[in-house]
Coordinates of C-alpha atoms in Angstrom, one line a residue:
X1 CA -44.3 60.7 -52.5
X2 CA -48.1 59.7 -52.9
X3 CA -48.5 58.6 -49.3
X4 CA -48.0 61.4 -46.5
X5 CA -44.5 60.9 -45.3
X6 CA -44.1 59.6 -41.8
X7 CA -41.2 60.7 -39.6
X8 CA -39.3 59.6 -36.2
X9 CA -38.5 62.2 -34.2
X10 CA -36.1 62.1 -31.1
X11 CA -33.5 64.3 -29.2
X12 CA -30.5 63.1 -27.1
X13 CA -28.3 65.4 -25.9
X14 CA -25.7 65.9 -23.4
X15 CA -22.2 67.7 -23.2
X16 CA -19.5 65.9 -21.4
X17 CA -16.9 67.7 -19.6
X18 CA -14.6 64.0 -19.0
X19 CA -13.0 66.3 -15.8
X20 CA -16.0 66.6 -14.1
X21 CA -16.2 64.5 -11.0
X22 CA -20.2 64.6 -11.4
X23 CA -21.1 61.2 -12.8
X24 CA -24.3 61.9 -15.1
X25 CA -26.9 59.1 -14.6
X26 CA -31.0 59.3 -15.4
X27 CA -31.9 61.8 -12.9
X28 CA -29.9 64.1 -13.8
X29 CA -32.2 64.0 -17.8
X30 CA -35.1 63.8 -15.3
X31 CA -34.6 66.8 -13.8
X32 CA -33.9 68.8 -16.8
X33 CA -35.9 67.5 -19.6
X34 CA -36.5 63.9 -20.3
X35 CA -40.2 63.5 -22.1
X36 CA -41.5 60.8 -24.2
X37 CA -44.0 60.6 -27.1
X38 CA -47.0 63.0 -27.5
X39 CA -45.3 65.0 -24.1
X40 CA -42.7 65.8 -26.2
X41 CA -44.9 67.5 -29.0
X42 CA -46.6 69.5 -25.7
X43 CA -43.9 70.8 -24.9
X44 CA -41.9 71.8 -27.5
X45 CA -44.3 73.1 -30.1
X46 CA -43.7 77.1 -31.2
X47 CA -40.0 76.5 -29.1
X48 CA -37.0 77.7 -30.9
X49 CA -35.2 74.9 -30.9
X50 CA -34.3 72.0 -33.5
X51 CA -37.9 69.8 -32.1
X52 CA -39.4 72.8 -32.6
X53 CA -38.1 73.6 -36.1
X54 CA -38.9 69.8 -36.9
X55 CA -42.6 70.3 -36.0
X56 CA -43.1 73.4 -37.8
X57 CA -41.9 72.4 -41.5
X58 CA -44.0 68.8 -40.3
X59 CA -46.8 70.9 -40.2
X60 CA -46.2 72.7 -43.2
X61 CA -45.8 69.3 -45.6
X62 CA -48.7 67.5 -43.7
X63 CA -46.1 65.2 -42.5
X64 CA -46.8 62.9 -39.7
X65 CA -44.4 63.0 -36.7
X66 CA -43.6 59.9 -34.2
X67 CA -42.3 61.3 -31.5
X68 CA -40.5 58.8 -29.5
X69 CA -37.9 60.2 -27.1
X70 CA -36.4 63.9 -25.5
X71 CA -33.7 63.4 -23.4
X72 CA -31.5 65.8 -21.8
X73 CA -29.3 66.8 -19.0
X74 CA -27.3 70.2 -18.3
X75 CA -23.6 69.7 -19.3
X76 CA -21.2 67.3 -16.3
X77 CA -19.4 64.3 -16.0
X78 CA -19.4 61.1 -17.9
X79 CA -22.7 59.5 -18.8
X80 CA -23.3 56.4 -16.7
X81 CA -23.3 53.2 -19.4
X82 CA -26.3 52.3 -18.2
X83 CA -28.5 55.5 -18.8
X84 CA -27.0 56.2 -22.3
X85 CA -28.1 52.2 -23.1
X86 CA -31.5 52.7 -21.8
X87 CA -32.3 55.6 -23.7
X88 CA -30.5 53.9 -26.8
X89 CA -32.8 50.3 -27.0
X90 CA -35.9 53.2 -25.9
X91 CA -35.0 55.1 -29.5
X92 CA -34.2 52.1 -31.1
X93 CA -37.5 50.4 -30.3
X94 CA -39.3 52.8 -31.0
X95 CA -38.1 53.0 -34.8
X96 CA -39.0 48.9 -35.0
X97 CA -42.4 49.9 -33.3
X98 CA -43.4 52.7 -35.9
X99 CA -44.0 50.7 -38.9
X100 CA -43.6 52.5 -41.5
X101 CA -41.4 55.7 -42.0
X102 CA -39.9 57.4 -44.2
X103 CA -37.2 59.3 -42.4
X104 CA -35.5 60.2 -38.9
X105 CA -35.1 63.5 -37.9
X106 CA -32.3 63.6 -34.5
X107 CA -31.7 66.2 -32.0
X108 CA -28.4 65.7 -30.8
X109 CA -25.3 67.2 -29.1
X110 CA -22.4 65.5 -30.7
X111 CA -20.3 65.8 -27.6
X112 CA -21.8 63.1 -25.4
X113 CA -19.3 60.9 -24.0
X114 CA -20.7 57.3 -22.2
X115 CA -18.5 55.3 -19.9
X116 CA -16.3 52.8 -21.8
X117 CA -17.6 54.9 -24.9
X118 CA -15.7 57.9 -26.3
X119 CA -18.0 58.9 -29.6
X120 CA -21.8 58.1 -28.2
X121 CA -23.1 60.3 -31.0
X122 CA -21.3 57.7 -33.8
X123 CA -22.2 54.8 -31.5
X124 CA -25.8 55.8 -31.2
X125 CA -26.3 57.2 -34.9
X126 CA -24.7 53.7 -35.9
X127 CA -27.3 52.0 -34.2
X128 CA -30.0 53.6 -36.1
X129 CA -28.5 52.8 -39.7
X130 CA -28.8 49.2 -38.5
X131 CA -31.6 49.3 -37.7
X132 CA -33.2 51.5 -41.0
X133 CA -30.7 50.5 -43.3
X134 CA -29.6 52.8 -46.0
X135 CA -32.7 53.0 -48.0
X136 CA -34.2 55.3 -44.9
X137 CA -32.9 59.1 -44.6
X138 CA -31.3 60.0 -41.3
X139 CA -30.8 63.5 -40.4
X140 CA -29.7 65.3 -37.6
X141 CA -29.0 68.3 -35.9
X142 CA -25.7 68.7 -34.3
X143 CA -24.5 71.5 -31.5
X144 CA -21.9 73.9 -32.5
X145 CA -19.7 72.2 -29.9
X146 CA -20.2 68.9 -31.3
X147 CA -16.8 66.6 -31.5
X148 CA -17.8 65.2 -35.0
X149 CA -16.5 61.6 -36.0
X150 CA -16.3 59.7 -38.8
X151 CA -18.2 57.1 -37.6
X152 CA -21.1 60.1 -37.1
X153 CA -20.5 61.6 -40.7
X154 CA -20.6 57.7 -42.2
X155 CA -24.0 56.9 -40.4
X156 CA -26.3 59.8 -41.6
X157 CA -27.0 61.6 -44.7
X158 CA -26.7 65.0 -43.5
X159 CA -25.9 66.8 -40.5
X160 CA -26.9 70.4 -39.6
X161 CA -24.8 71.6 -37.1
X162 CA -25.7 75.1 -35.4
X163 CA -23.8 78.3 -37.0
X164 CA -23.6 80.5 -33.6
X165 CA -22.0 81.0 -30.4
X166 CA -24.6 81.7 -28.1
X167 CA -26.9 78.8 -30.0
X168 CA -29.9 81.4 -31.1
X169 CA -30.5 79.1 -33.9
X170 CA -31.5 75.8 -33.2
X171 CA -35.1 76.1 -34.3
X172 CA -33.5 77.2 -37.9
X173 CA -31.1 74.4 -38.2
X174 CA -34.3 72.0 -37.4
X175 CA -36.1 73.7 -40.0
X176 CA -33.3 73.4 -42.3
X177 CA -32.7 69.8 -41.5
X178 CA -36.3 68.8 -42.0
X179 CA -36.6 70.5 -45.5
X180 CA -33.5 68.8 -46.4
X181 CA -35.4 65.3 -45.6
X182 CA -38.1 66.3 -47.7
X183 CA -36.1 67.1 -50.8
X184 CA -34.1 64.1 -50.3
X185 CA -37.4 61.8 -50.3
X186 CA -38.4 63.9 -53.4
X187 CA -35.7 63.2 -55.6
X188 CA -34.2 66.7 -55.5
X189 CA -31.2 66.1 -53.1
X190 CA -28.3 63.4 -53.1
X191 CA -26.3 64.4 -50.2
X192 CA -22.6 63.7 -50.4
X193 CA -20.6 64.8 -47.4
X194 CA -16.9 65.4 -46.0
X195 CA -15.5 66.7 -42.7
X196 CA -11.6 67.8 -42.2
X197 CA -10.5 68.1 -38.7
X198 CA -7.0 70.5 -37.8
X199 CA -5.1 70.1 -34.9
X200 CA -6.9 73.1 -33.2
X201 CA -9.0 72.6 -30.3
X202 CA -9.4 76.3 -28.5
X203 CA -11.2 77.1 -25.2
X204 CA -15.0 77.8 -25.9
X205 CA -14.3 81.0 -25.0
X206 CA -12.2 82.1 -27.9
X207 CA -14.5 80.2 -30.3
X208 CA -17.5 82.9 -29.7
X209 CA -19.0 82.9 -33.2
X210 CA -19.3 86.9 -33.5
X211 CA -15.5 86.9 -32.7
X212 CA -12.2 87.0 -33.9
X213 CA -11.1 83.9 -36.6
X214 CA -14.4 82.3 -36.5
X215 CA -16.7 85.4 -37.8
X216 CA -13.4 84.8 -41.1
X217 CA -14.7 81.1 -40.8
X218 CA -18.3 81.4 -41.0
X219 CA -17.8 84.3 -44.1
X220 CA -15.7 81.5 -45.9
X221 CA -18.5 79.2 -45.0
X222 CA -21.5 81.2 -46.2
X223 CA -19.5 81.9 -49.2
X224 CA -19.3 78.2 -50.2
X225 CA -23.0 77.4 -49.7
X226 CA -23.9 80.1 -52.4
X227 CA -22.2 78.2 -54.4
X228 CA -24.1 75.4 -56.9
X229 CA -24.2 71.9 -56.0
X230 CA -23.3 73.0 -52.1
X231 CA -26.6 72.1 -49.1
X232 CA -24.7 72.7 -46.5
X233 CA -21.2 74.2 -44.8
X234 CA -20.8 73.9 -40.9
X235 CA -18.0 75.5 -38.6
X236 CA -17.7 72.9 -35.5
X237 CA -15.7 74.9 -32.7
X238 CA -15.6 71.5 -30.8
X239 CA -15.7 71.0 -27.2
X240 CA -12.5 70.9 -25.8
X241 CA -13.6 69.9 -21.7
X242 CA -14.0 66.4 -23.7
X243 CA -11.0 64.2 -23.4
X244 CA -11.7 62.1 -26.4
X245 CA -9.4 61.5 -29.9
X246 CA -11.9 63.6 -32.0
X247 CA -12.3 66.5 -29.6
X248 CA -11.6 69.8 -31.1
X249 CA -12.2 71.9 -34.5
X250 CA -14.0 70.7 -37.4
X251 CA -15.5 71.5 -40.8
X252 CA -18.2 69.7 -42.8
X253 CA -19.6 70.3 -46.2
X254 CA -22.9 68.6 -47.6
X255 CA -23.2 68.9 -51.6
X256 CA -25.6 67.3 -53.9
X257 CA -24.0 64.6 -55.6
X258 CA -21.0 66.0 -55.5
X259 CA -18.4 64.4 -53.1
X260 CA -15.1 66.2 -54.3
X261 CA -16.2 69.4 -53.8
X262 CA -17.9 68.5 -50.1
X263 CA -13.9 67.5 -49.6
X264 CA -12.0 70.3 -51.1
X265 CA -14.5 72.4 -48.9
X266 CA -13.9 71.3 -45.6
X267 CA -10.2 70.9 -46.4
X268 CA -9.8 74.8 -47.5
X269 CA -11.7 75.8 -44.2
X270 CA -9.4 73.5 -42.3
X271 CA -6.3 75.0 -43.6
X272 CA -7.5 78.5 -43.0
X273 CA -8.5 78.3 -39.8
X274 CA -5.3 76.0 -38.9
X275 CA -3.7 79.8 -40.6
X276 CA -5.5 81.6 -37.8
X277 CA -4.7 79.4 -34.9
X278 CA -2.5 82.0 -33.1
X279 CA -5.8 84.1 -33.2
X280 CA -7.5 81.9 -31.2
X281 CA -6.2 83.3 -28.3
X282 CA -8.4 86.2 -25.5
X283 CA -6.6 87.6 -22.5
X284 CA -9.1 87.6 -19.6
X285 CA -9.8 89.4 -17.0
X286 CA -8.2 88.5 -13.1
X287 CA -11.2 88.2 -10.6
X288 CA -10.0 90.6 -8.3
X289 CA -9.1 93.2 -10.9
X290 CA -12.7 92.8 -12.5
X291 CA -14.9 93.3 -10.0
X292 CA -12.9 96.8 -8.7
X293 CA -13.4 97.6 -12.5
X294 CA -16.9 96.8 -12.5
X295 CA -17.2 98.8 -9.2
X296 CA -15.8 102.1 -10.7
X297 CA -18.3 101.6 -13.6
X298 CA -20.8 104.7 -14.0
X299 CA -22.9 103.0 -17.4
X300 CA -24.5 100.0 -15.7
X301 CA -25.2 97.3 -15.3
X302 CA -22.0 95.8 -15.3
X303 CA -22.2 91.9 -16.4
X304 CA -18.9 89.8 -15.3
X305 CA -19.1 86.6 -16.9
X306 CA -17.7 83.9 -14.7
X307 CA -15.6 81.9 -17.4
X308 CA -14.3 78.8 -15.6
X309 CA -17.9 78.2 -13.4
X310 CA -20.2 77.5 -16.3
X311 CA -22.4 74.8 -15.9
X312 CA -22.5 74.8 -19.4
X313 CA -19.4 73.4 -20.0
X314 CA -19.8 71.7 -17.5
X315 CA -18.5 73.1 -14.4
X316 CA -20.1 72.6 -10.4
X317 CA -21.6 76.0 -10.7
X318 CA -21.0 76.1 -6.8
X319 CA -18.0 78.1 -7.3
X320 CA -17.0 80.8 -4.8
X321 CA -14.2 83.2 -6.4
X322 CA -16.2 85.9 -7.7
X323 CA -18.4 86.2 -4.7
X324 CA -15.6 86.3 -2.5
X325 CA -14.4 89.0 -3.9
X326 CA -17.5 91.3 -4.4
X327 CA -17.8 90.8 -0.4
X328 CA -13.9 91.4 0.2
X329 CA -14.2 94.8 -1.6
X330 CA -17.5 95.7 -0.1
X331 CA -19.4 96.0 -3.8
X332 CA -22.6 97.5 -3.4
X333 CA -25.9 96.9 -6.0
X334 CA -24.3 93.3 -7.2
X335 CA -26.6 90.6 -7.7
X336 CA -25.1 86.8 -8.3
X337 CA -26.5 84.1 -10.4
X338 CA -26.3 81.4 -9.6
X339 CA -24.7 79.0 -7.0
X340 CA -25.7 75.6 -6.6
X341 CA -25.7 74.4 -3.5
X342 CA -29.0 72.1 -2.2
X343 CA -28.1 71.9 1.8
X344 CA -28.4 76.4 1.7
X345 CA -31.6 75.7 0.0
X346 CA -32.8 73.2 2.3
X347 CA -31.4 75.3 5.3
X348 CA -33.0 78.5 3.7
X349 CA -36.3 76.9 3.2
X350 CA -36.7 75.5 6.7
X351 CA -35.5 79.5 8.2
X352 CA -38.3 81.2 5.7
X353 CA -38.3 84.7 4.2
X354 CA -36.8 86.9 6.3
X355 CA -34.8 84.8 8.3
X356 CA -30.8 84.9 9.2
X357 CA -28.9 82.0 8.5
X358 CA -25.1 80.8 9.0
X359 CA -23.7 78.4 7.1
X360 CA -20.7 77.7 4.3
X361 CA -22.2 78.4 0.7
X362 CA -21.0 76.8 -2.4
X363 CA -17.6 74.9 -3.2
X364 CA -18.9 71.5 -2.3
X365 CA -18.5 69.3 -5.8
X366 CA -15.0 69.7 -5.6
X367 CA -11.9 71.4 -4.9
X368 CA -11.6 73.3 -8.4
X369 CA -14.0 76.0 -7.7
X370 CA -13.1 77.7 -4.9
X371 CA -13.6 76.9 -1.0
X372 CA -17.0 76.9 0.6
X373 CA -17.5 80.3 1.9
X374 CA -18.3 81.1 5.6
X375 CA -21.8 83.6 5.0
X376 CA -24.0 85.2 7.3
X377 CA -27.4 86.1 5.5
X378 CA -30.7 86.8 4.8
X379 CA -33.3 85.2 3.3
X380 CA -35.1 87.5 0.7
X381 CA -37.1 85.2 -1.2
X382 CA -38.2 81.3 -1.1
X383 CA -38.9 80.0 -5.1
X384 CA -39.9 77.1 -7.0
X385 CA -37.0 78.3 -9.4
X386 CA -39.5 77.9 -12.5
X387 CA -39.5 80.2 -15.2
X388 CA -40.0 80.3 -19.2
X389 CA -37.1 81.5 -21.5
X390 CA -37.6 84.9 -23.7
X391 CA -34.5 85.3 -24.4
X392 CA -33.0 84.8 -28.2
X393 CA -32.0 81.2 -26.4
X394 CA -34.5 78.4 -26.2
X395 CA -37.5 81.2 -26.4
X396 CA -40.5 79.7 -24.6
X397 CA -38.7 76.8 -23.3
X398 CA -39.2 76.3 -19.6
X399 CA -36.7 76.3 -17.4
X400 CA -36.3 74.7 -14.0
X401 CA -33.5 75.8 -11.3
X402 CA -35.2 73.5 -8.6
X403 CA -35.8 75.1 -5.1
X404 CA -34.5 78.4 -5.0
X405 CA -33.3 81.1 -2.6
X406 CA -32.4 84.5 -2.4
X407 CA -29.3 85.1 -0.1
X408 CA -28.9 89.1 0.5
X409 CA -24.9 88.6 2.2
X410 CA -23.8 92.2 2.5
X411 CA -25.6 93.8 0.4
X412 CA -25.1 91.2 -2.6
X413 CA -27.7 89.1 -4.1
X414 CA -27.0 85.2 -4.5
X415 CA -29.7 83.4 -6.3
X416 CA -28.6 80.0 -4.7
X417 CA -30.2 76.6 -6.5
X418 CA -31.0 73.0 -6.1
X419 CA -30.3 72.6 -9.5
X420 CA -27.1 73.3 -11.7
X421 CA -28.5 75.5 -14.3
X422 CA -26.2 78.1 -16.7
X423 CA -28.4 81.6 -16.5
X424 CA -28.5 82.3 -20.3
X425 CA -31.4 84.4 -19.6
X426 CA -32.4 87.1 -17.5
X427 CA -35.4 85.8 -16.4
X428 CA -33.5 83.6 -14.1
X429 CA -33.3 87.2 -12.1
X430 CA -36.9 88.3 -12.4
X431 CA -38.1 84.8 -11.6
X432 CA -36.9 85.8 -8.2
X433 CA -37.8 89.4 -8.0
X434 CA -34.1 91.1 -8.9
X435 CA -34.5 93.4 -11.7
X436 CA -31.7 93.3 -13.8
X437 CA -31.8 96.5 -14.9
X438 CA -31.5 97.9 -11.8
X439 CA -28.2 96.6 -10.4
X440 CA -25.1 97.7 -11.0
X441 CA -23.3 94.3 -11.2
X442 CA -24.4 91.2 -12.8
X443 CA -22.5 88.2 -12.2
X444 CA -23.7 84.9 -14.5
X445 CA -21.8 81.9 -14.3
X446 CA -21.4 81.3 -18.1
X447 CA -19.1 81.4 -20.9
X448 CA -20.8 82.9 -24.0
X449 CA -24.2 81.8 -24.0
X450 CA -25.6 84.8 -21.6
X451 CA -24.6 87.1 -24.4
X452 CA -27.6 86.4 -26.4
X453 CA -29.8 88.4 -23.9
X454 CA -27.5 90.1 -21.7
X455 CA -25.5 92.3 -24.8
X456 CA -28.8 94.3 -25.3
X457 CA -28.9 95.4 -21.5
X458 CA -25.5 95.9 -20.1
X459 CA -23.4 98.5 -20.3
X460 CA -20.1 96.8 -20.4
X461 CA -19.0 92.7 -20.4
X462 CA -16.2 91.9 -18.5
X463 CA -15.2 88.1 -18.9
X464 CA -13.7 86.7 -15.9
X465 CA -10.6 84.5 -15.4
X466 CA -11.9 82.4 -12.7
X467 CA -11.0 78.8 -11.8
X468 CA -12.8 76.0 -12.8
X469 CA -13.6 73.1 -15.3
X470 CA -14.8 75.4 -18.5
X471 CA -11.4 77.6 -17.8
X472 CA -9.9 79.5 -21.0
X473 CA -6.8 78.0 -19.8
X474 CA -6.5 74.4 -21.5
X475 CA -3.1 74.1 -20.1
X476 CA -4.5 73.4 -16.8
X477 CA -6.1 70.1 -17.8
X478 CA -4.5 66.9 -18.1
X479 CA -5.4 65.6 -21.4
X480 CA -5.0 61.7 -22.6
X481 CA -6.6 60.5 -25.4
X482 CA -7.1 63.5 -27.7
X483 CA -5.1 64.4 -30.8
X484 CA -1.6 65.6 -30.6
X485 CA 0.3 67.2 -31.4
X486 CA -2.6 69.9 -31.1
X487 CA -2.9 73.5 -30.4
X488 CA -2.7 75.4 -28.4
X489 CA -1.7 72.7 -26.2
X490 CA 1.5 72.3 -28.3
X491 CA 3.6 74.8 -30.2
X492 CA 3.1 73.6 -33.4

């Protein structure tokens, strides 16, 4: 191109759990990260994340940027109709307001469901090719959780969707995506693309990309993209907490102008990883049972990974299982993170440091979770629950728990929030004065994400089967739209 190219640049991105009772409206992007035009290159230059990785080739190729919207909330319930439109005429208008451009680069989930809307993702990405037409690039970043659709895979040129389980690299698939758009708008790349969906939708648990049948996936996946002709293979492990037709496992191949073998791709991967389905299967551990194993432990610390209370897949994060039993057995050294519950926060911060309160913590969203628990404790610390990421997750991202208190009940910390929040990284500790390092058990409400930056520093994982709405056990939901027959939900 003669002219320097000129790009849109925009995130959206939420991931719907369709069980949750918590209805997901505009403050709930507001108070995790909803920024708009030059705010959003503020705060997401030298991130690693897809805006990030967008920015950076940008300023390599002199490209100019339009940053128009950053929206997003921590995984929950539907997304109110009326949010998800907003934010969709926002992005819309601000491609008809840019004048001239050259391409779209997208941030987005791909497993955002809007009321009355099951596939926001193809509804929104739709939009846009009205709006360009086909003579304008789209391109987009997906999650590796992302429910992809055909209506999705028909509306851009390429998706990019992330190749591991905890996301560490988000800023390289932006990078990737954004280099892509380049080469298309230089003649060098005609993408052709096909996706292949099996009836396999496992728990996010058993879809941890460094184990079991997906590490065979991703192998078969990196093999294909050495190959000539072949941009790009991606290994969706879908999320399942989504009650939609296209929720579960699914393979995409992007080729240069070469459509055939983008199909025979995502078939073969189909195929083998319908082979492997049976393999897609982890025994956890009961919550009694772990935390008496993780109070014999001599290596610490100890991490216990509550499974079914992660706020990011959705769950209340106010649940009250593991706790419960760390004070039943009289654990010593534990430290919690977190519970969400704004009225002990409140209560906490009218008592002040050092004060003794009574109250019922947790269990309050709903009945999944466990019941509010009757506590007696001490105020350590009062915080404004800020902190910045350094972690292999999101590094230099800031992150937000709200108000924040430190609960000592019986010995045992409980980092208790105004906000839900999944602690991915141990700075969520530090930022309220509790070492890591120096307790004996860690409990993180989170499925597989904490491993990025938890693996180097414990001594043993143990993953928790705890109740909740991101439980490895699908058979406890009532599914009705997706797919069936499907495994594992049916013996097929």
């Amino acid at each position: 191109m003669s002219s320097r190219p000129r790009f849109i640049m925009a995130q959206i991105s939420h991931e719907t759990n369709t069980f949750s009772p918590i209805r997901t409206g505009l403050e709930h992007f507001a108070s995790r990260g909803l920024f708009r035009g030059d705010e959003i290159t503020r705060v997401f230059a030298g991130t690693r994340t897809p805006l990030g990785g967008f920015m950076e080739v940008a300023r390599r190729a002199q490209a100019e940027l339009v940053p128009v919207l950053s929206a997003s909330a921590t995984p929950s319930g539907i997304v109110r109709k009326d949010t998800y439109q907003g934010f969709k005429e926002e992005l819309l208008d601000g491609i008809r307001a840019a004048g001239r451009i050259d391409g779209i680069l997208l941030a987005l989930h791909g497993a955002m469901v809007v009321e009355g809307i099951q596939d926001a993702e193809g509804d929104l990405l739709s939009a846009v090719r009205e709006v360009t037409g086909q003579a304008v690039p789209v391109m987009c970043t997906l999650d590796y959780h992302a429910n992809l659709s055909d209506v999705m895979v028909a509306s851009t040129d390429a998706l990019f969707g992330y190749d591991t389980y905890p996301h560490v690299d988000g800023y390289e698939r932006g990078v990737e995506c954004a280099e892509n758009l380049l080469a298309m708008l230089a003649g060098c790349l005609r993408p052709t693309s096909a996706v292949c969906r099996p009836p396999l939708i496992p728990a996010i648990v058993c879809a941890r990309t460094g184990w079991g049948p997906v590490v065979d996936l991703l192998s078969e996946a990196r093999k294909y993209e050495a190959m000539e002709g072949v941009v790009n293979v991606s290994v969706y492990g879908g999320f399942p907490y989504a009650d939609i037709h296209d929720a579960g496992m699914a393979f995409y191949a992007t080729t240069n102008n070469r459509p055939a073998l983008a199909q025979e791709i995502a078939s073969r991967l189909s195929e083998k990883a319908f082979s492997l389905r049976h393999h897609f299967r982890k025994e956890l551990v009961p919550v009694e049972e772990a935390v008496r194993r993780a109070m014999l432990a001599t290596c610490t610390p100890v991490v216990l990974a509550d499974v079914g209370d992660n706020t990011g897949g959705g769950a209340s994060g106010d649940g009250t299982a593991i706790l419960r039993a760390l004070l039943d057995l009289k654990a010593t050294g534990a430290a919690v993170a977190i519970i969400t519950d704004p009225e002990v926060v409140a209560m906490a911060s009218v008592a002040g440091p050092g004060a003794t309160i009574s109250t019922r913590l947790g269990g309050k969203t709903d009945d999944l979770h466990g019941e509010p628990l009757p506590v007696t404790a001490r105020v350590r610390v009062l915080s404004d629950g800020s902190f910045v990421h350094k972690g292999p997750m999101s590094r230099g991202l800031r992150g937000n728990m709200g108000k924040t208190a430190v609960l000592v009940v019986d010995g045992v910390e409980v980092v208790v929030t105004e906000r839900r929040l999944q602690p991915v990284d141990p700075e969520v500790f530090r930022a309220v004065g509790i070492e890591p390092l120096d307790r004996k058990i860690l409990v993180v409400k989170s499925s597989v994400h904490y491993r990025a930056a938890y693996e180097p520093l414990a001594q043993e994982i143990i993953e928790v089967d705890g109740p909740g709405l991101s439980s490895a056990n699908l058979g406890k939901f009532v599914f009705r739209h997706i797919r069936r027959p499907i495994f594992p939900l049916d013996p097929i």
